[in-house]
Amino acid sequence: MKLLRWGPIGQEKPAIMDAQGIARDLSGLVPDIAGPVLSDTGLEMLRGLDAASLPRIPDGARMGPCVGQTGKVICIGLNYSDHAAETGAPVPLEPITFMKATSALCGPNDPIIVPRGSEKTDWEVELAIIVGTTARYVPESDALSFIAGYAVANDVSERAWQMEHSGQWTKGKSSDNFGQVGPWLVTRDEVPDPQALRLWLSVNDVRMQDGSTSTMVYGAAFLISYLSRFFTLHPGDIIMTGTPPGVGLGMKPPQFLKPGDVVELGITGLGQQRQDVIADDRP
């Protein structure tokens, strides 16, 4: 089952894809793709609907982040062995964990906004885990059952702010539109093995990243179990699980995004994104 959200920024409505791949409006049936809707009970209720009988969403409607009311975005750094190698960093003995501000989240085709003063805005295709059930001290053997589904994410990063300034990585990860998530939340029953997915990303039609979740150092089940030891995971929380090699920082010489570029990315079975890169000209 594929769930999505559509409409203007801050006014997104819930929707579901029918068997023919047509997006159907869920307004009036559920308040959002969030909270109890993400539980096994909520998802089972949605599966029982006759989706084809629901109104179609308007053609060309904007797609928002595929999950709403996200309380926190937890990111995992250097979680691909081949990505760690390209950056010259050792494979971490435990997951490197940092937060991305929820205000960075946006729709899958919303632009990447290069912040004022940025010279090193970079791309990162990632598998996003969407938490469906409150998780606390979860054993790894049960961890996947706490997941509502998975989505494509672009963990956009400003490398100078992330790595060349003192302090934590958060400030290099949290600018507006540094977190495209979607187009859909694909429920976990349609992803039998989250460690067998191909990820790719292109800039201006040139393939930069082409990897597999099979090279993740710490997989989805481990991450749910590990993170739930330190803080409670709530429905709608997003875990961005790291990126394969091919980021701009790892190139020789490094290559970063500039206004006018076009970024496209996707994950097998989870859909694709497309983003124009623009300058931040807001007051």
PDB file of C-alpha atoms in Angstrom:
ATOM      1  CA  MET A   1       0.000   0.000   0.000  1.00  0.00           C
ATOM      2  CA  LYS A   2       1.239   3.466  -0.911  1.00  0.00           C
ATOM      3  CA  LEU A   3       0.179   6.490   1.136  1.00  0.00           C
ATOM      4  CA  LEU A   4       0.879  10.113   0.349  1.00  0.00           C
ATOM      5  CA  ARG A   5      -0.029  13.694   1.217  1.00  0.00           C
ATOM      6  CA  TRP A   6      -0.954  16.432  -1.224  1.00  0.00           C
ATOM      7  CA  GLY A   7      -1.790  20.120  -1.268  1.00  0.00           C
ATOM      8  CA  PRO A   8      -0.199  23.463  -0.385  1.00  0.00           C
ATOM      9  CA  ILE A   9       2.593  23.664   2.159  1.00  0.00           C
ATOM     10  CA  GLY A  10       1.153  23.302   5.638  1.00  0.00           C
ATOM     11  CA  GLN A  11      -2.272  22.272   4.310  1.00  0.00           C
ATOM     12  CA  GLU A  12      -1.496  18.765   3.035  1.00  0.00           C
ATOM     13  CA  LYS A  13      -4.299  16.213   2.854  1.00  0.00           C
ATOM     14  CA  PRO A  14      -4.007  12.402   3.101  1.00  0.00           C
ATOM     15  CA  ALA A  15      -4.274  10.178   0.034  1.00  0.00           C
ATOM     16  CA  ILE A  16      -3.830   6.576  -1.062  1.00  0.00           C
ATOM     17  CA  MET A  17      -2.768   5.021  -4.358  1.00  0.00           C
ATOM     18  CA  ASP A  18      -5.358   2.674  -5.873  1.00  0.00           C
ATOM     19  CA  ALA A  19      -4.566  -0.549  -7.731  1.00  0.00           C
ATOM     20  CA  GLN A  20      -4.159   1.374 -11.002  1.00  0.00           C
ATOM     21  CA  GLY A  21      -1.658   3.816  -9.501  1.00  0.00           C
ATOM     22  CA  ILE A  22      -4.156   6.685  -9.242  1.00  0.00           C
ATOM     23  CA  ALA A  23      -3.911   8.882  -6.142  1.00  0.00           C
ATOM     24  CA  ARG A  24      -7.200   9.029  -4.235  1.00  0.00           C
ATOM     25  CA  ASP A  25      -8.171  11.531  -1.558  1.00  0.00           C
ATOM     26  CA  LEU A  26      -8.620  10.217   1.997  1.00  0.00           C
ATOM     27  CA  SER A  27      -9.947  13.504   3.405  1.00  0.00           C
ATOM     28  CA  GLY A  28     -12.890  12.874   5.702  1.00  0.00           C
ATOM     29  CA  LEU A  29     -11.812   9.303   6.352  1.00  0.00           C
ATOM     30  CA  VAL A  30      -8.575  10.001   8.227  1.00  0.00           C
ATOM     31  CA  PRO A  31      -7.188  13.329   9.440  1.00  0.00           C
ATOM     32  CA  ASP A  32      -3.654  12.741   8.138  1.00  0.00           C
ATOM     33  CA  ILE A  33      -1.016  10.108   7.366  1.00  0.00           C
ATOM     34  CA  ALA A  34       0.110  10.397  10.962  1.00  0.00           C
ATOM     35  CA  GLY A  35      -0.420   9.180  14.503  1.00  0.00           C
ATOM     36  CA  PRO A  36      -2.805   6.220  14.939  1.00  0.00           C
ATOM     37  CA  VAL A  37      -3.250   5.913  11.168  1.00  0.00           C
ATOM     38  CA  LEU A  38       0.325   4.570  11.025  1.00  0.00           C
ATOM     39  CA  SER A  39      -0.379   1.721  13.465  1.00  0.00           C
ATOM     40  CA  ASP A  40      -1.063  -1.790  12.231  1.00  0.00           C
ATOM     41  CA  THR A  41      -4.752  -1.259  13.066  1.00  0.00           C
ATOM     42  CA  GLY A  42      -4.888   2.024  11.176  1.00  0.00           C
ATOM     43  CA  LEU A  43      -3.114   0.618   8.124  1.00  0.00           C
ATOM     44  CA  GLU A  44      -5.394  -2.428   8.090  1.00  0.00           C
ATOM     45  CA  MET A  45      -8.408  -0.132   8.052  1.00  0.00           C
ATOM     46  CA  LEU A  46      -7.005   1.673   5.005  1.00  0.00           C
ATOM     47  CA  ARG A  47      -6.371  -1.639   3.244  1.00  0.00           C
ATOM     48  CA  GLY A  48     -10.032  -2.469   3.622  1.00  0.00           C
ATOM     49  CA  LEU A  49     -11.180   0.617   1.738  1.00  0.00           C
ATOM     50  CA  ASP A  50     -12.399   0.550  -1.840  1.00  0.00           C
ATOM     51  CA  ALA A  51      -9.761   3.041  -2.932  1.00  0.00           C
ATOM     52  CA  ALA A  52     -11.059   3.232  -6.506  1.00  0.00           C
ATOM     53  CA  SER A  53     -14.314   4.707  -5.213  1.00  0.00           C
ATOM     54  CA  LEU A  54     -12.590   7.685  -3.602  1.00  0.00           C
ATOM     55  CA  PRO A  55     -12.132  11.074  -5.336  1.00  0.00           C
ATOM     56  CA  ARG A  56      -9.025  11.501  -7.462  1.00  0.00           C
ATOM     57  CA  ILE A  57      -6.606  14.157  -6.336  1.00  0.00           C
ATOM     58  CA  PRO A  58      -6.250  16.977  -8.881  1.00  0.00           C
ATOM     59  CA  ASP A  59      -3.781  16.491 -11.703  1.00  0.00           C
ATOM     60  CA  GLY A  60      -0.544  18.324 -11.026  1.00  0.00           C
ATOM     61  CA  ALA A  61      -1.221  18.696  -7.315  1.00  0.00           C
ATOM     62  CA  ARG A  62       1.823  19.316  -5.162  1.00  0.00           C
ATOM     63  CA  MET A  63       2.957  16.331  -3.130  1.00  0.00           C
ATOM     64  CA  GLY A  64       4.024  17.017   0.437  1.00  0.00           C
ATOM     65  CA  PRO A  65       6.132  14.892   2.778  1.00  0.00           C
ATOM     66  CA  CYS A  66       4.479  11.470   2.815  1.00  0.00           C
ATOM     67  CA  VAL A  67       4.062  11.486   6.603  1.00  0.00           C
ATOM     68  CA  GLY A  68       2.733  14.234   8.839  1.00  0.00           C
ATOM     69  CA  GLN A  69       3.141  15.368  12.444  1.00  0.00           C
ATOM     70  CA  THR A  70       6.739  14.132  12.559  1.00  0.00           C
ATOM     71  CA  GLY A  71       8.145  14.721  16.020  1.00  0.00           C
ATOM     72  CA  LYS A  72      11.774  14.052  15.194  1.00  0.00           C
ATOM     73  CA  VAL A  73      14.053  13.185  12.305  1.00  0.00           C
ATOM     74  CA  ILE A  74      16.945  10.967  13.356  1.00  0.00           C
ATOM     75  CA  CYS A  75      19.819  10.617  10.896  1.00  0.00           C
ATOM     76  CA  ILE A  76      22.548   7.989  10.797  1.00  0.00           C
ATOM     77  CA  GLY A  77      25.993   9.037   9.587  1.00  0.00           C
ATOM     78  CA  LEU A  78      28.567   6.956   7.696  1.00  0.00           C
ATOM     79  CA  ASN A  79      26.221   3.954   7.661  1.00  0.00           C
ATOM     80  CA  TYR A  80      27.449   2.506   4.355  1.00  0.00           C
ATOM     81  CA  SER A  81      30.842   0.840   4.434  1.00  0.00           C
ATOM     82  CA  ASP A  82      31.671   2.051   0.913  1.00  0.00           C
ATOM     83  CA  HIS A  83      30.580   5.616   1.720  1.00  0.00           C
ATOM     84  CA  ALA A  84      32.782   5.671   4.822  1.00  0.00           C
ATOM     85  CA  ALA A  85      35.675   4.557   2.625  1.00  0.00           C
ATOM     86  CA  GLU A  86      35.160   7.376   0.100  1.00  0.00           C
ATOM     87  CA  THR A  87      35.261   9.983   2.870  1.00  0.00           C
ATOM     88  CA  GLY A  88      38.352   8.429   4.456  1.00  0.00           C
ATOM     89  CA  ALA A  89      36.493   7.774   7.716  1.00  0.00           C
ATOM     90  CA  PRO A  90      36.551   4.508   9.665  1.00  0.00           C
ATOM     91  CA  VAL A  91      33.405   2.413   9.904  1.00  0.00           C
ATOM     92  CA  PRO A  92      31.755   3.566  13.160  1.00  0.00           C
ATOM     93  CA  LEU A  93      31.735   1.115  16.059  1.00  0.00           C
ATOM     94  CA  GLU A  94      28.215   2.320  16.900  1.00  0.00           C
ATOM     95  CA  PRO A  95      25.742   4.261  14.741  1.00  0.00           C
ATOM     96  CA  ILE A  96      26.627   7.943  14.402  1.00  0.00           C
ATOM     97  CA  THR A  97      23.365   9.630  15.357  1.00  0.00           C
ATOM     98  CA  PHE A  98      22.314  13.234  14.814  1.00  0.00           C
ATOM     99  CA  MET A  99      19.077  15.148  14.325  1.00  0.00           C
ATOM    100  CA  LYS A 100      17.667  17.079  11.399  1.00  0.00           C
ATOM    101  CA  ALA A 101      15.167  19.825  12.229  1.00  0.00           C
ATOM    102  CA  THR A 102      11.606  18.913  11.272  1.00  0.00           C
ATOM    103  CA  SER A 103      11.349  22.344   9.599  1.00  0.00           C
ATOM    104  CA  ALA A 104      13.725  20.993   6.915  1.00  0.00           C
ATOM    105  CA  LEU A 105      11.124  18.450   5.746  1.00  0.00           C
ATOM    106  CA  CYS A 106       9.391  19.082   2.445  1.00  0.00           C
ATOM    107  CA  GLY A 107       7.767  17.314  -0.477  1.00  0.00           C
ATOM    108  CA  PRO A 108       9.626  14.992  -2.853  1.00  0.00           C
ATOM    109  CA  ASN A 109       9.645  17.464  -5.724  1.00  0.00           C
ATOM    110  CA  ASP A 110      10.008  20.678  -3.749  1.00  0.00           C
ATOM    111  CA  PRO A 111      13.197  22.568  -4.657  1.00  0.00           C
ATOM    112  CA  ILE A 112      16.522  22.291  -2.892  1.00  0.00           C
ATOM    113  CA  ILE A 113      17.128  25.795  -1.541  1.00  0.00           C
ATOM    114  CA  VAL A 114      20.810  26.725  -1.367  1.00  0.00           C
ATOM    115  CA  PRO A 115      21.108  28.816   1.817  1.00  0.00           C
ATOM    116  CA  ARG A 116      22.742  32.212   1.839  1.00  0.00           C
ATOM    117  CA  GLY A 117      26.486  31.872   2.270  1.00  0.00           C
ATOM    118  CA  SER A 118      26.514  28.191   1.311  1.00  0.00           C
ATOM    119  CA  GLU A 119      29.306  26.949  -0.934  1.00  0.00           C
ATOM    120  CA  LYS A 120      29.093  23.216  -0.229  1.00  0.00           C
ATOM    121  CA  THR A 121      25.458  22.090  -0.535  1.00  0.00           C
ATOM    122  CA  ASP A 122      25.516  18.336  -1.177  1.00  0.00           C
ATOM    123  CA  TRP A 123      23.109  15.501  -1.986  1.00  0.00           C
ATOM    124  CA  GLU A 124      22.424  12.185  -0.204  1.00  0.00           C
ATOM    125  CA  VAL A 125      19.867   9.622  -1.353  1.00  0.00           C
ATOM    126  CA  GLU A 126      18.689   7.646   1.678  1.00  0.00           C
ATOM    127  CA  LEU A 127      16.201   5.010   2.767  1.00  0.00           C
ATOM    128  CA  ALA A 128      13.811   6.592   5.260  1.00  0.00           C
ATOM    129  CA  ILE A 129      12.137   4.471   7.924  1.00  0.00           C
ATOM    130  CA  ILE A 130       8.724   5.721   9.085  1.00  0.00           C
ATOM    131  CA  VAL A 131       7.911   4.644  12.632  1.00  0.00           C
ATOM    132  CA  GLY A 132       4.369   3.300  13.042  1.00  0.00           C
ATOM    133  CA  THR A 133       4.156   2.150  16.653  1.00  0.00           C
ATOM    134  CA  THR A 134       5.628   3.640  19.815  1.00  0.00           C
ATOM    135  CA  ALA A 135       8.968   1.907  20.358  1.00  0.00           C
ATOM    136  CA  ARG A 136      10.858   1.701  23.634  1.00  0.00           C
ATOM    137  CA  TYR A 137      13.573  -0.883  24.460  1.00  0.00           C
ATOM    138  CA  VAL A 138      12.658  -2.948  21.401  1.00  0.00           C
ATOM    139  CA  PRO A 139      14.524  -6.235  20.788  1.00  0.00           C
ATOM    140  CA  GLU A 140      16.068  -6.443  17.328  1.00  0.00           C
ATOM    141  CA  SER A 141      14.089  -9.626  16.604  1.00  0.00           C
ATOM    142  CA  ASP A 142      10.797  -7.667  16.837  1.00  0.00           C
ATOM    143  CA  ALA A 143      11.987  -4.312  15.539  1.00  0.00           C
ATOM    144  CA  LEU A 144      10.599  -4.403  11.995  1.00  0.00           C
ATOM    145  CA  SER A 145       7.053  -4.756  13.350  1.00  0.00           C
ATOM    146  CA  PHE A 146       7.338  -1.209  14.749  1.00  0.00           C
ATOM    147  CA  ILE A 147       7.821   0.226  11.255  1.00  0.00           C
ATOM    148  CA  ALA A 148       4.835   1.607   9.317  1.00  0.00           C
ATOM    149  CA  GLY A 149       6.762   1.762   6.061  1.00  0.00           C
ATOM    150  CA  TYR A 150       9.621   3.166   4.052  1.00  0.00           C
ATOM    151  CA  ALA A 151      10.229   6.115   1.733  1.00  0.00           C
ATOM    152  CA  VAL A 152      12.845   7.831  -0.392  1.00  0.00           C
ATOM    153  CA  ALA A 153      14.655  10.708   1.313  1.00  0.00           C
ATOM    154  CA  ASN A 154      17.223  13.277   0.234  1.00  0.00           C
ATOM    155  CA  ASP A 155      19.321  14.208   3.268  1.00  0.00           C
ATOM    156  CA  VAL A 156      20.594  17.457   1.777  1.00  0.00           C
ATOM    157  CA  SER A 157      23.698  18.715   3.592  1.00  0.00           C
ATOM    158  CA  GLU A 158      25.834  21.846   3.758  1.00  0.00           C
ATOM    159  CA  ARG A 159      29.276  20.309   4.250  1.00  0.00           C
ATOM    160  CA  ALA A 160      31.140  23.391   5.467  1.00  0.00           C
ATOM    161  CA  TRP A 161      28.533  24.022   8.149  1.00  0.00           C
ATOM    162  CA  GLN A 162      28.434  20.322   8.993  1.00  0.00           C
ATOM    163  CA  MET A 163      32.159  19.636   9.222  1.00  0.00           C
ATOM    164  CA  GLU A 164      34.237  22.818   9.178  1.00  0.00           C
ATOM    165  CA  HIS A 165      32.491  24.714  11.961  1.00  0.00           C
ATOM    166  CA  SER A 166      32.650  23.655  15.587  1.00  0.00           C
ATOM    167  CA  GLY A 167      29.798  21.770  17.201  1.00  0.00           C
ATOM    168  CA  GLN A 168      27.408  19.123  15.962  1.00  0.00           C
ATOM    169  CA  TRP A 169      26.353  18.196  12.430  1.00  0.00           C
ATOM    170  CA  THR A 170      22.787  19.452  12.916  1.00  0.00           C
ATOM    171  CA  LYS A 171      23.364  22.970  11.602  1.00  0.00           C
ATOM    172  CA  GLY A 172      24.665  21.575   8.306  1.00  0.00           C
ATOM    173  CA  LYS A 173      21.619  19.360   7.914  1.00  0.00           C
ATOM    174  CA  SER A 174      18.643  21.491   8.903  1.00  0.00           C
ATOM    175  CA  SER A 175      18.220  24.354   6.448  1.00  0.00           C
ATOM    176  CA  ASP A 176      14.811  24.779   4.845  1.00  0.00           C
ATOM    177  CA  ASN A 177      14.099  22.162   2.157  1.00  0.00           C
ATOM    178  CA  PHE A 178      17.014  19.971   3.236  1.00  0.00           C
ATOM    179  CA  GLY A 179      14.738  16.951   3.738  1.00  0.00           C
ATOM    180  CA  GLN A 180      12.623  15.795   0.787  1.00  0.00           C
ATOM    181  CA  VAL A 181      10.609  12.707   1.812  1.00  0.00           C
ATOM    182  CA  GLY A 182       8.330  10.713  -0.505  1.00  0.00           C
ATOM    183  CA  PRO A 183       6.648  10.477  -2.943  1.00  0.00           C
ATOM    184  CA  TRP A 184       4.920   7.762  -0.932  1.00  0.00           C
ATOM    185  CA  LEU A 185       5.094   5.870   2.284  1.00  0.00           C
ATOM    186  CA  VAL A 186       5.256   2.249   1.121  1.00  0.00           C
ATOM    187  CA  THR A 187       3.981  -0.020   3.892  1.00  0.00           C
ATOM    188  CA  ARG A 188       6.390  -2.596   5.269  1.00  0.00           C
ATOM    189  CA  ASP A 189       4.438  -5.564   3.879  1.00  0.00           C
ATOM    190  CA  GLU A 190       5.498  -4.428   0.394  1.00  0.00           C
ATOM    191  CA  VAL A 191       9.185  -4.265   1.404  1.00  0.00           C
ATOM    192  CA  PRO A 192      10.019  -7.813   2.504  1.00  0.00           C
ATOM    193  CA  ASP A 193      13.741  -7.043   2.871  1.00  0.00           C
ATOM    194  CA  PRO A 194      14.762  -3.425   3.505  1.00  0.00           C
ATOM    195  CA  GLN A 195      18.399  -4.541   3.125  1.00  0.00           C
ATOM    196  CA  ALA A 196      17.927  -5.470  -0.543  1.00  0.00           C
ATOM    197  CA  LEU A 197      17.015  -2.150  -2.154  1.00  0.00           C
ATOM    198  CA  ARG A 198      18.854  -0.249  -4.884  1.00  0.00           C
ATOM    199  CA  LEU A 199      19.365   3.482  -4.387  1.00  0.00           C
ATOM    200  CA  TRP A 200      20.431   5.958  -7.052  1.00  0.00           C
ATOM    201  CA  LEU A 201      20.836   9.707  -7.559  1.00  0.00           C
ATOM    202  CA  SER A 202      21.670  11.827 -10.602  1.00  0.00           C
ATOM    203  CA  VAL A 203      22.636  15.492 -10.962  1.00  0.00           C
ATOM    204  CA  ASN A 204      21.907  17.066 -14.342  1.00  0.00           C
ATOM    205  CA  ASP A 205      21.321  13.567 -15.793  1.00  0.00           C
ATOM    206  CA  VAL A 206      24.740  12.340 -14.617  1.00  0.00           C
ATOM    207  CA  ARG A 207      24.560   9.344 -12.280  1.00  0.00           C
ATOM    208  CA  MET A 208      26.359  10.162  -9.038  1.00  0.00           C
ATOM    209  CA  GLN A 209      25.124   7.521  -6.606  1.00  0.00           C
ATOM    210  CA  ASP A 210      24.230   3.912  -7.381  1.00  0.00           C
ATOM    211  CA  GLY A 211      24.246   1.694  -4.333  1.00  0.00           C
ATOM    212  CA  SER A 212      22.396  -0.915  -2.323  1.00  0.00           C
ATOM    213  CA  THR A 213      21.059  -1.039   1.211  1.00  0.00           C
ATOM    214  CA  SER A 214      22.865  -4.387   1.454  1.00  0.00           C
ATOM    215  CA  THR A 215      26.056  -2.427   2.247  1.00  0.00           C
ATOM    216  CA  MET A 216      24.520  -0.650   5.237  1.00  0.00           C
ATOM    217  CA  VAL A 217      26.640  -1.186   8.327  1.00  0.00           C
ATOM    218  CA  TYR A 218      23.587  -1.105  10.600  1.00  0.00           C
ATOM    219  CA  GLY A 219      20.301  -2.286   9.106  1.00  0.00           C
ATOM    220  CA  ALA A 220      16.736  -1.178   9.724  1.00  0.00           C
ATOM    221  CA  ALA A 221      15.958  -3.670  12.488  1.00  0.00           C
ATOM    222  CA  PHE A 222      19.163  -2.886  14.381  1.00  0.00           C
ATOM    223  CA  LEU A 223      18.554   0.862  14.145  1.00  0.00           C
ATOM    224  CA  ILE A 224      15.032   0.649  15.577  1.00  0.00           C
ATOM    225  CA  SER A 225      16.317  -1.490  18.449  1.00  0.00           C
ATOM    226  CA  TYR A 226      19.411   0.648  19.041  1.00  0.00           C
ATOM    227  CA  LEU A 227      17.697   4.033  18.967  1.00  0.00           C
ATOM    228  CA  SER A 228      14.816   2.863  21.180  1.00  0.00           C
ATOM    229  CA  ARG A 229      17.355   2.238  23.950  1.00  0.00           C
ATOM    230  CA  PHE A 230      18.091   5.959  24.199  1.00  0.00           C
ATOM    231  CA  PHE A 231      14.748   7.637  23.485  1.00  0.00           C
ATOM    232  CA  THR A 232      11.191   6.666  22.645  1.00  0.00           C
ATOM    233  CA  LEU A 233      10.314   6.478  18.969  1.00  0.00           C
ATOM    234  CA  HIS A 234       6.821   7.743  18.187  1.00  0.00           C
ATOM    235  CA  PRO A 235       4.503   7.222  15.202  1.00  0.00           C
ATOM    236  CA  GLY A 236       5.563   9.534  12.398  1.00  0.00           C
ATOM    237  CA  ASP A 237       9.188   9.781  13.476  1.00  0.00           C
ATOM    238  CA  ILE A 238      11.581   9.435  10.533  1.00  0.00           C
ATOM    239  CA  ILE A 239      14.924   7.658  10.564  1.00  0.00           C
ATOM    240  CA  MET A 240      17.192   8.585   7.637  1.00  0.00           C
ATOM    241  CA  THR A 241      19.507   5.605   7.447  1.00  0.00           C
ATOM    242  CA  GLY A 242      22.594   6.921   5.667  1.00  0.00           C
ATOM    243  CA  THR A 243      23.779   7.206   2.083  1.00  0.00           C
ATOM    244  CA  PRO A 244      25.838   5.095  -0.332  1.00  0.00           C
ATOM    245  CA  PRO A 245      28.996   6.442  -2.018  1.00  0.00           C
ATOM    246  CA  GLY A 246      28.875   9.131  -4.675  1.00  0.00           C
ATOM    247  CA  VAL A 247      28.223  12.304  -2.695  1.00  0.00           C
ATOM    248  CA  GLY A 248      29.772  15.535  -3.907  1.00  0.00           C
ATOM    249  CA  LEU A 249      32.108  15.740  -0.927  1.00  0.00           C
ATOM    250  CA  GLY A 250      33.752  12.454  -1.920  1.00  0.00           C
ATOM    251  CA  MET A 251      34.584  13.475  -5.493  1.00  0.00           C
ATOM    252  CA  LYS A 252      38.028  14.555  -6.609  1.00  0.00           C
ATOM    253  CA  PRO A 253      37.757  17.476  -6.760  1.00  0.00           C
ATOM    254  CA  PRO A 254      34.600  17.838  -4.651  1.00  0.00           C
ATOM    255  CA  GLN A 255      31.473  18.900  -6.505  1.00  0.00           C
ATOM    256  CA  PHE A 256      28.543  20.730  -4.938  1.00  0.00           C
ATOM    257  CA  LEU A 257      25.099  21.903  -5.977  1.00  0.00           C
ATOM    258  CA  LYS A 258      24.446  25.312  -7.494  1.00  0.00           C
ATOM    259  CA  PRO A 259      21.273  27.101  -8.603  1.00  0.00           C
ATOM    260  CA  GLY A 260      20.065  25.742 -11.928  1.00  0.00           C
ATOM    261  CA  ASP A 261      21.053  22.132 -11.199  1.00  0.00           C
ATOM    262  CA  VAL A 262      18.457  19.356 -11.272  1.00  0.00           C
ATOM    263  CA  VAL A 263      18.623  16.433  -8.846  1.00  0.00           C
ATOM    264  CA  GLU A 264      16.769  13.159  -9.438  1.00  0.00           C
ATOM    265  CA  LEU A 265      16.809  10.167  -7.098  1.00  0.00           C
ATOM    266  CA  GLY A 266      14.944   6.994  -6.265  1.00  0.00           C
ATOM    267  CA  ILE A 267      14.839   3.627  -4.535  1.00  0.00           C
ATOM    268  CA  THR A 268      13.586   0.350  -5.999  1.00  0.00           C
ATOM    269  CA  GLY A 269       9.867   0.031  -5.294  1.00  0.00           C
ATOM    270  CA  LEU A 270       9.674   3.274  -3.311  1.00  0.00           C
ATOM    271  CA  GLY A 271       9.404   5.814  -6.132  1.00  0.00           C
ATOM    272  CA  GLN A 272      11.412   8.757  -7.407  1.00  0.00           C
ATOM    273  CA  GLN A 273      12.000  12.420  -6.638  1.00  0.00           C
ATOM    274  CA  ARG A 274      13.012  15.416  -8.757  1.00  0.00           C
ATOM    275  CA  GLN A 275      14.276  18.732  -7.390  1.00  0.00           C
ATOM    276  CA  ASP A 276      15.314  21.994  -8.975  1.00  0.00           C
ATOM    277  CA  VAL A 277      18.165  23.684  -7.126  1.00  0.00           C
ATOM    278  CA  ILE A 278      17.444  27.352  -6.416  1.00  0.00           C
ATOM    279  CA  ALA A 279      19.050  30.192  -4.481  1.00  0.00           C
ATOM    280  CA  ASP A 280      17.459  31.433  -1.284  1.00  0.00           C
ATOM    281  CA  ASP A 281      16.145  34.840  -2.293  1.00  0.00           C
ATOM    282  CA  ARG A 282      13.693  35.161   0.583  1.00  0.00           C
ATOM    283  CA  PRO A 283      13.827  38.271   2.776  1.00  0.00           C
TER     284      PRO A 283
END
